[in-house]
Amino acid sequence: MRVRSSNKAMGSFVGQRPALSWAVHLSMLFIVFLWLFPTVGLFISSFRTADQISSSGWWSSLSTQEQQRSPIRITGTETQDKGLYVVVGKLFSSEAVVLRAWGTSSKRPNEYQPGATAQLKRGRSLTIDADGRYRFTAQQSQAGKRLPRVFTTASSPPEFTFRNYDYILFQGDNSDSMAKAFLNTFTVTIPATIIPILFAAFAAYALAWMEFPGRSILIAAVVALLVVPLQLALIPLLKFHNEIGIGKGYLGVWLAHTGFGLPLAIYLLRNYMVSLPRDIIENARVDGATDFQIFTRIILPLSFPALASFAIFQFLWVWNDLLVARVFLIDASGQTTVMTNQIVELLGTRGGNWEILATAAFVSIVVPLLVFFVMQKYLVRGLLAGSVK
Amino acid sequence: MTELKLTNVSKRYGNNVEVLRDINLEINQGELVVFVGPSGCGKSTLLRMIAGLEKISGGTLEIDGVRVNDFPPSLRGIAMVFQSYALYPHMTVRENMAFALKIAKKSKAEIKEAIDNVARILQLEPYLDRLPKALSGGQRQRVAIGRSIVRDPKVYLFDEPLSNLDAALRVATRLEIAQLKEQMPDSTMVYVTHDQVEAMTLADRIVVLADQSIAQVGAPLALYERPNNEFVAQFIGSPAMNLLSGTISATGPQTTIRLDSGGTARSNVPSSAAMQGAAVNVGVRPEDFSLGDANAIADSGSAAALFSGQVDITEALGEVTLLYLPAENGRIIVKLPGIHQGLRGQNIALYADPAKVHIFLAGQSLLTYKDHA
Amino acid sequence: MSPLMQGVTIIVVGVGLCVSYFFLSNWLLDRVFLPARGQHIDRNINRANAIRPWLFLLPAVIALAVYLAYPVFETLRLSLFDRDQGNAFIGLANYQQMFSEPKFWEALTNNLLWLLVVPALSTVFGLLIAQLTDRLWWGNIAKSLIFMPMAISFVGAAVIWKLVYDARPAGTEQIGVLNALYTFFSGAEPQVWLTLPFWNNFFLMVVLIWIQTGFAMVILSAALRGIPEETIEAAVVDGANPLQIFFRIKVPQITSTIVVVWTTITITVLKVFDIVFAMTNGQWETQVLANYMFDKLFRANDWGVGSAAAMIIMLLVTPLLIWNVINARKELK
Ligand SMILES: Nc1ncnc2c1ncn2[C@@H]1O[C@H](COP(=O)(O)OP(=O)(O)O)[C@@H](O)[C@H]1O
Ligand SMILES: [Mg+2]
């Protein structure tokens, strides 16, 4: 049986129709664009200021924008100058924003040009320059009174900032900080990845290459447990952890992830180990190796691809998990929160602050994305081993 | 001195699948014994039982006079070479050879000496630091053999070691193994193959396995010249021996058989008077036929041909020519040395030297036939 | 100790203990209890070899038993008991109470809707993309990018898609792309998509489809590649067009893989929790079973009904469980 080795081989009969081939290229481009669009939006938003995010869609962030902004109220300390009460200040925090037109009433938001002076009621006047600097003058002190609102149309060039990341990661103890959650996520993830691999590798070897009564029943049990929803385990295990005194904490969450990850781990690794050549193992046996030696010196090194596949699965699964962490780890103290949980909290408290949400979310997905792109080969292999038989 | 002794050894898988039964065999020190037989007849199973990789269901296995039925492989003093070579793919050639010695906690110096020594014999020195995947098939095979020699076992076990090589390499490696055996006259080897040429060329003795048990044990030429039964007769030699059915018409120091196809066969195999009229099969090897020309008739002193018929197909191979003649069941094959043209479609008569005519009664050679009744 | 050091220490101790279990137990077996020397050497080795599988299996078997097998039975038990009345056996009362709650039926019907839509669309998109990329020189890059959401947490995906669905008051600039397009093309008022009953379910499903399509694509792509090329060439020679080849030659040859993909996604869908929890938390008629159960457990603190809900999820996966086991047993033979 000949199986295609290259994906170009198929082009032979389709390639003869250029129109069709273009249609394929274009529709694939469109699909890829569709799939990437939401993630790219999050990524770009995490580098924009709160101002910008709320004033324009992220897709327009790369072009210079001319748009009407939400009204800004003049503020500042009042000084006296030649008998006038004066307030000066700047409308825009960024230097790059250029004022195009402005007004003081919502009915005529573009009444004045930059540099023009508006004469307001009760002897007050307001001058705004193109860079957003304003000078407000009045005959009487305005202390305690509301200063006028300004409607502006301004153009702003693309602008990106690391400030959101600084705020989310390096600003100590603010309640939005992801720093502690980031560390906790690692503390949960690393042992919760290594321990099930260790347990599963030994078990998989026993199920693949050792003779003992009850082997096939155990294999069937593993396959059955593969689909047991972990929802079932929550209450009994919470009770169990409380009874044996583990309570909520790292140990509990490691054990839970170990238990939940084991069926897939054993299944994947056993399938892989069974496919190793029997002769090699028997030769080692003739060479005098015990099963423990065969396992550590021969099976483990040869199973690296399968171990890597499962490691990636488990890493992604634990890193991305919310439910198990909420049930078995996170207590009222909030000291052991993980990133997914922190984001859910932020969704509650900071629902509209996209600069914070986007940054926090991106911080949490950047590690899995790195792992994904670096180790993709093994991930795909593992998926195939796990589902195509 | 007996190195390996199998007494009534049998093998069952599950409760009813009997793969081998009543295997009795003694192998002496320094002997190279080849197990040969058709695929699936249990050769590997027997070898693996000797190795300790397969449980022995019944009977006893002794190595060096010690009953080893329950010994794990490592304690039996054996080394095994697998068809697939079974090299550890993640270890270099050197590490492959050192593995067993390291497990046995040999000193570094000892290991190095043993490996260097074997590498020299097998010309593996340039490859010692390569991984198996960087070696050719023949080199891998040599590493596999080297790995077993390093351990200095009492018995070497080979399971079809040449089957994965291409034809040319197979011949070369076969010769190398024969040479190796000569260099190690004291080591005992058991060699499994389904290839009769390998068996004939390498073996001191051949064990032919068929029907879950041993069909015949003997030196290669003994099996060729005096097969005990039809199975061995047809298994050894290529093309296979022709069998023609008939009835014994004359007994004595020579036996005459009237063949169902009309011809008459005379054989130097003696028969007792009681066998008169018995239905037998006459076996003649393709290369033992001669064509019926005038001289041959004069020499054999009889005009009655063993078989006559029309040549159906001819195959000219250069050094020999094969003739096929239709017979009542299948075809008679004749192998003539040299080139013969124009025989196709001809009617010919076939004769055979009585010394080369075998007689089988109920599948057994008349030479060794024992009446079970 | 700094949190970082503390974390590292916990990790090293935890992992170290597990590793040393295997080394110590095997060392004890081979050196102390049944040493491979002396006059009973063969008996010792054989016995050690009979014991060793259990040493290898012990941690895994205990973990599986305690963390997956036992909970199934315990959850069943809990669903039949009332925690408030001193653990009294109350038969099916929890189930009756659950069945009387409209929220449960909402969750169940939504779950069934998810079961219909998500596996189907993920598989279809996956197959389509697998087929399209099969002929492209940049197919592997495309696949890699479409596969990428697989690495993103459900919570992260929820944030990503909430930004897509974001709604701002009418008249202001829309920063959610869906509303931006909607208001641009229809000129209508922006919609708060996640609060539109019934349809909001689909907006949630999109997130899971977005994630699972990559999975389906990877597996189906491998299956398509595994089709012997002779069958396709034969069809070309017979004059079949690309569509006919796809539907009549390729798809029939990978049906078993399609079934596997479908069921795997089905199992994922049954357990879907994070997406709903993070995006709507079951409000606006988007409840699903897993989130309903979480609600009962940790908000209403009603373990009885929570367990009953868990049993419903178990009931839904049981056919798949049986099918899996039957297949596995066939393979072992
Ligand atoms: N584990 C097993 N269970 C049942 N039958 C087996 C098993 N292993 C081998 N057999 C059967 O034993 C017979 C002998 O096999 P084997 O020794 O490998 O033959 P060969 O002579 O080709 O090396 C075969 O018919 C095979 O089907
Ligand atoms: Mg064999």
JSON list of N, CA and C in Angstrom, two decimals, chain C residues 25 33 44 58 68 76 80-81 96 105 107 109 135 139 147 150 153 214 241 271 287 292 294 302 311 317 322 326 328:
[
{"chain": "C", "resi": 25, "resn": "SER", "atom": "N", "xyz": [11.64, 0.63, 46.23]},
{"chain": "C", "resi": 25, "resn": "SER", "atom": "CA", "xyz": [10.90, -0.63, 46.31]},
{"chain": "C", "resi": 25, "resn": "SER", "atom": "C", "xyz": [11.59, -1.70, 45.47]},
{"chain": "C", "resi": 33, "resn": "PHE", "atom": "N", "xyz": [14.95, -8.59, 49.86]},
{"chain": "C", "resi": 33, "resn": "PHE", "atom": "CA", "xyz": [13.98, -9.67, 50.09]},
{"chain": "C", "resi": 33, "resn": "PHE", "atom": "C", "xyz": [14.26, -10.89, 49.23]},
{"chain": "C", "resi": 44, "resn": "ASN", "atom": "N", "xyz": [14.25, -17.14, 43.68]},
{"chain": "C", "resi": 44, "resn": "ASN", "atom": "CA", "xyz": [14.17, -15.73, 44.06]},
{"chain": "C", "resi": 44, "resn": "ASN", "atom": "C", "xyz": [13.88, -14.83, 42.87]},
{"chain": "C", "resi": 58, "resn": "LEU", "atom": "N", "xyz": [1.31, -0.29, 41.54]},
{"chain": "C", "resi": 58, "resn": "LEU", "atom": "CA", "xyz": [0.67, 0.14, 42.78]},
{"chain": "C", "resi": 58, "resn": "LEU", "atom": "C", "xyz": [0.25, 1.62, 42.79]},
{"chain": "C", "resi": 68, "resn": "LEU", "atom": "N", "xyz": [-10.79, 8.07, 40.64]},
{"chain": "C", "resi": 68, "resn": "LEU", "atom": "CA", "xyz": [-11.80, 7.95, 39.59]},
{"chain": "C", "resi": 68, "resn": "LEU", "atom": "C", "xyz": [-12.83, 6.86, 39.86]},
{"chain": "C", "resi": 76, "resn": "LEU", "atom": "N", "xyz": [-22.79, 8.25, 43.28]},
{"chain": "C", "resi": 76, "resn": "LEU", "atom": "CA", "xyz": [-24.09, 7.57, 43.19]},
{"chain": "C", "resi": 76, "resn": "LEU", "atom": "C", "xyz": [-24.73, 7.50, 44.57]},
{"chain": "C", "resi": 80, "resn": "LEU", "atom": "N", "xyz": [-28.23, 9.68, 46.47]},
{"chain": "C", "resi": 80, "resn": "LEU", "atom": "CA", "xyz": [-29.41, 9.04, 47.05]},
{"chain": "C", "resi": 80, "resn": "LEU", "atom": "C", "xyz": [-29.60, 9.40, 48.52]},
{"chain": "C", "resi": 81, "resn": "PHE", "atom": "N", "xyz": [-28.67, 10.25, 49.04]},
{"chain": "C", "resi": 81, "resn": "PHE", "atom": "CA", "xyz": [-28.76, 10.60, 50.45]},
{"chain": "C", "resi": 81, "resn": "PHE", "atom": "C", "xyz": [-29.00, 12.08, 50.61]},
{"chain": "C", "resi": 96, "resn": "GLN", "atom": "N", "xyz": [-35.83, 13.82, 42.04]},
{"chain": "C", "resi": 96, "resn": "GLN", "atom": "CA", "xyz": [-37.15, 14.43, 41.87]},
{"chain": "C", "resi": 96, "resn": "GLN", "atom": "C", "xyz": [-37.06, 15.94, 41.99]},
{"chain": "C", "resi": 105, "resn": "TRP", "atom": "N", "xyz": [-33.75, 21.53, 33.49]},
{"chain": "C", "resi": 105, "resn": "TRP", "atom": "CA", "xyz": [-34.19, 21.19, 32.13]},
{"chain": "C", "resi": 105, "resn": "TRP", "atom": "C", "xyz": [-33.55, 22.11, 31.11]},
{"chain": "C", "resi": 107, "resn": "ALA", "atom": "N", "xyz": [-30.59, 23.35, 31.48]},
{"chain": "C", "resi": 107, "resn": "ALA", "atom": "CA", "xyz": [-29.22, 22.87, 31.32]},
{"chain": "C", "resi": 107, "resn": "ALA", "atom": "C", "xyz": [-29.18, 21.63, 30.43]},
{"chain": "C", "resi": 109, "resn": "THR", "atom": "N", "xyz": [-31.40, 20.61, 28.13]},
{"chain": "C", "resi": 109, "resn": "THR", "atom": "CA", "xyz": [-31.67, 20.87, 26.71]},
{"chain": "C", "resi": 109, "resn": "THR", "atom": "C", "xyz": [-30.50, 21.62, 26.07]},
{"chain": "C", "resi": 135, "resn": "ARG", "atom": "N", "xyz": [-3.57, 20.14, -0.09]},
{"chain": "C", "resi": 135, "resn": "ARG", "atom": "CA", "xyz": [-2.97, 20.42, -1.39]},
{"chain": "C", "resi": 135, "resn": "ARG", "atom": "C", "xyz": [-2.11, 21.67, -1.38]},
{"chain": "C", "resi": 139, "resn": "GLY", "atom": "N", "xyz": [0.18, 24.50, 3.65]},
{"chain": "C", "resi": 139, "resn": "GLY", "atom": "CA", "xyz": [-0.84, 23.81, 4.43]},
{"chain": "C", "resi": 139, "resn": "GLY", "atom": "C", "xyz": [-0.44, 23.57, 5.88]},
{"chain": "C", "resi": 147, "resn": "PHE", "atom": "N", "xyz": [-4.76, 25.02, 14.58]},
{"chain": "C", "resi": 147, "resn": "PHE", "atom": "CA", "xyz": [-4.63, 24.11, 15.72]},
{"chain": "C", "resi": 147, "resn": "PHE", "atom": "C", "xyz": [-4.33, 24.88, 17.01]},
{"chain": "C", "resi": 150, "resn": "MET", "atom": "N", "xyz": [-6.12, 25.18, 20.55]},
{"chain": "C", "resi": 150, "resn": "MET", "atom": "CA", "xyz": [-6.02, 24.00, 21.40]},
{"chain": "C", "resi": 150, "resn": "MET", "atom": "C", "xyz": [-5.15, 24.28, 22.63]},
{"chain": "C", "resi": 153, "resn": "SER", "atom": "N", "xyz": [-6.42, 28.18, 27.14]},
{"chain": "C", "resi": 153, "resn": "SER", "atom": "CA", "xyz": [-7.37, 27.71, 28.13]},
{"chain": "C", "resi": 153, "resn": "SER", "atom": "C", "xyz": [-8.78, 28.17, 27.76]},
{"chain": "C", "resi": 214, "resn": "GLY", "atom": "N", "xyz": [-9.38, 22.39, 15.43]},
{"chain": "C", "resi": 214, "resn": "GLY", "atom": "CA", "xyz": [-7.98, 22.06, 15.21]},
{"chain": "C", "resi": 214, "resn": "GLY", "atom": "C", "xyz": [-7.71, 20.60, 15.52]},
{"chain": "C", "resi": 241, "resn": "ASN", "atom": "N", "xyz": [-14.73, 13.73, -10.46]},
{"chain": "C", "resi": 241, "resn": "ASN", "atom": "CA", "xyz": [-14.25, 15.09, -10.19]},
{"chain": "C", "resi": 241, "resn": "ASN", "atom": "C", "xyz": [-13.85, 15.18, -8.72]},
{"chain": "C", "resi": 271, "resn": "LYS", "atom": "N", "xyz": [-18.48, 17.65, 29.25]},
{"chain": "C", "resi": 271, "resn": "LYS", "atom": "CA", "xyz": [-17.83, 18.16, 30.45]},
{"chain": "C", "resi": 271, "resn": "LYS", "atom": "C", "xyz": [-17.65, 19.67, 30.40]},
{"chain": "C", "resi": 287, "resn": "GLN", "atom": "N", "xyz": [-27.44, 27.92, 30.74]},
{"chain": "C", "resi": 287, "resn": "GLN", "atom": "CA", "xyz": [-26.94, 26.92, 31.68]},
{"chain": "C", "resi": 287, "resn": "GLN", "atom": "C", "xyz": [-26.61, 25.59, 30.98]},
{"chain": "C", "resi": 292, "resn": "TYR", "atom": "N", "xyz": [-24.29, 23.76, 36.01]},
{"chain": "C", "resi": 292, "resn": "TYR", "atom": "CA", "xyz": [-25.43, 23.60, 36.92]},
{"chain": "C", "resi": 292, "resn": "TYR", "atom": "C", "xyz": [-24.99, 22.84, 38.16]},
{"chain": "C", "resi": 294, "resn": "PHE", "atom": "N", "xyz": [-21.92, 22.54, 39.29]},
{"chain": "C", "resi": 294, "resn": "PHE", "atom": "CA", "xyz": [-21.00, 23.36, 40.07]},
{"chain": "C", "resi": 294, "resn": "PHE", "atom": "C", "xyz": [-21.77, 24.36, 40.93]},
{"chain": "C", "resi": 302, "resn": "ASP", "atom": "N", "xyz": [-25.67, 22.23, 47.89]},
{"chain": "C", "resi": 302, "resn": "ASP", "atom": "CA", "xyz": [-26.58, 21.10, 47.93]},
{"chain": "C", "resi": 302, "resn": "ASP", "atom": "C", "xyz": [-25.91, 19.90, 47.28]},
{"chain": "C", "resi": 311, "resn": "MET", "atom": "N", "xyz": [-24.43, 12.49, 38.20]},
{"chain": "C", "resi": 311, "resn": "MET", "atom": "CA", "xyz": [-24.82, 11.16, 37.71]},
{"chain": "C", "resi": 311, "resn": "MET", "atom": "C", "xyz": [-25.47, 11.25, 36.33]},
{"chain": "C", "resi": 317, "resn": "VAL", "atom": "N", "xyz": [-22.37, 9.70, 29.39]},
{"chain": "C", "resi": 317, "resn": "VAL", "atom": "CA", "xyz": [-21.14, 9.17, 28.79]},
{"chain": "C", "resi": 317, "resn": "VAL", "atom": "C", "xyz": [-21.09, 7.64, 28.82]},
{"chain": "C", "resi": 322, "resn": "ILE", "atom": "N", "xyz": [-18.92, 2.16, 27.38]},
{"chain": "C", "resi": 322, "resn": "ILE", "atom": "CA", "xyz": [-19.09, 0.74, 27.02]},
{"chain": "C", "resi": 322, "resn": "ILE", "atom": "C", "xyz": [-18.51, 0.47, 25.64]},
{"chain": "C", "resi": 326, "resn": "ILE", "atom": "N", "xyz": [-15.51, -2.17, 24.76]},
{"chain": "C", "resi": 326, "resn": "ILE", "atom": "CA", "xyz": [-15.69, -3.27, 23.81]},
{"chain": "C", "resi": 326, "resn": "ILE", "atom": "C", "xyz": [-14.63, -3.20, 22.72]},
{"chain": "C", "resi": 328, "resn": "ALA", "atom": "N", "xyz": [-11.68, -1.82, 22.89]},
{"chain": "C", "resi": 328, "resn": "ALA", "atom": "CA", "xyz": [-10.35, -2.12, 23.44]},
{"chain": "C", "resi": 328, "resn": "ALA", "atom": "C", "xyz": [-10.17, -3.63, 23.59]}
]
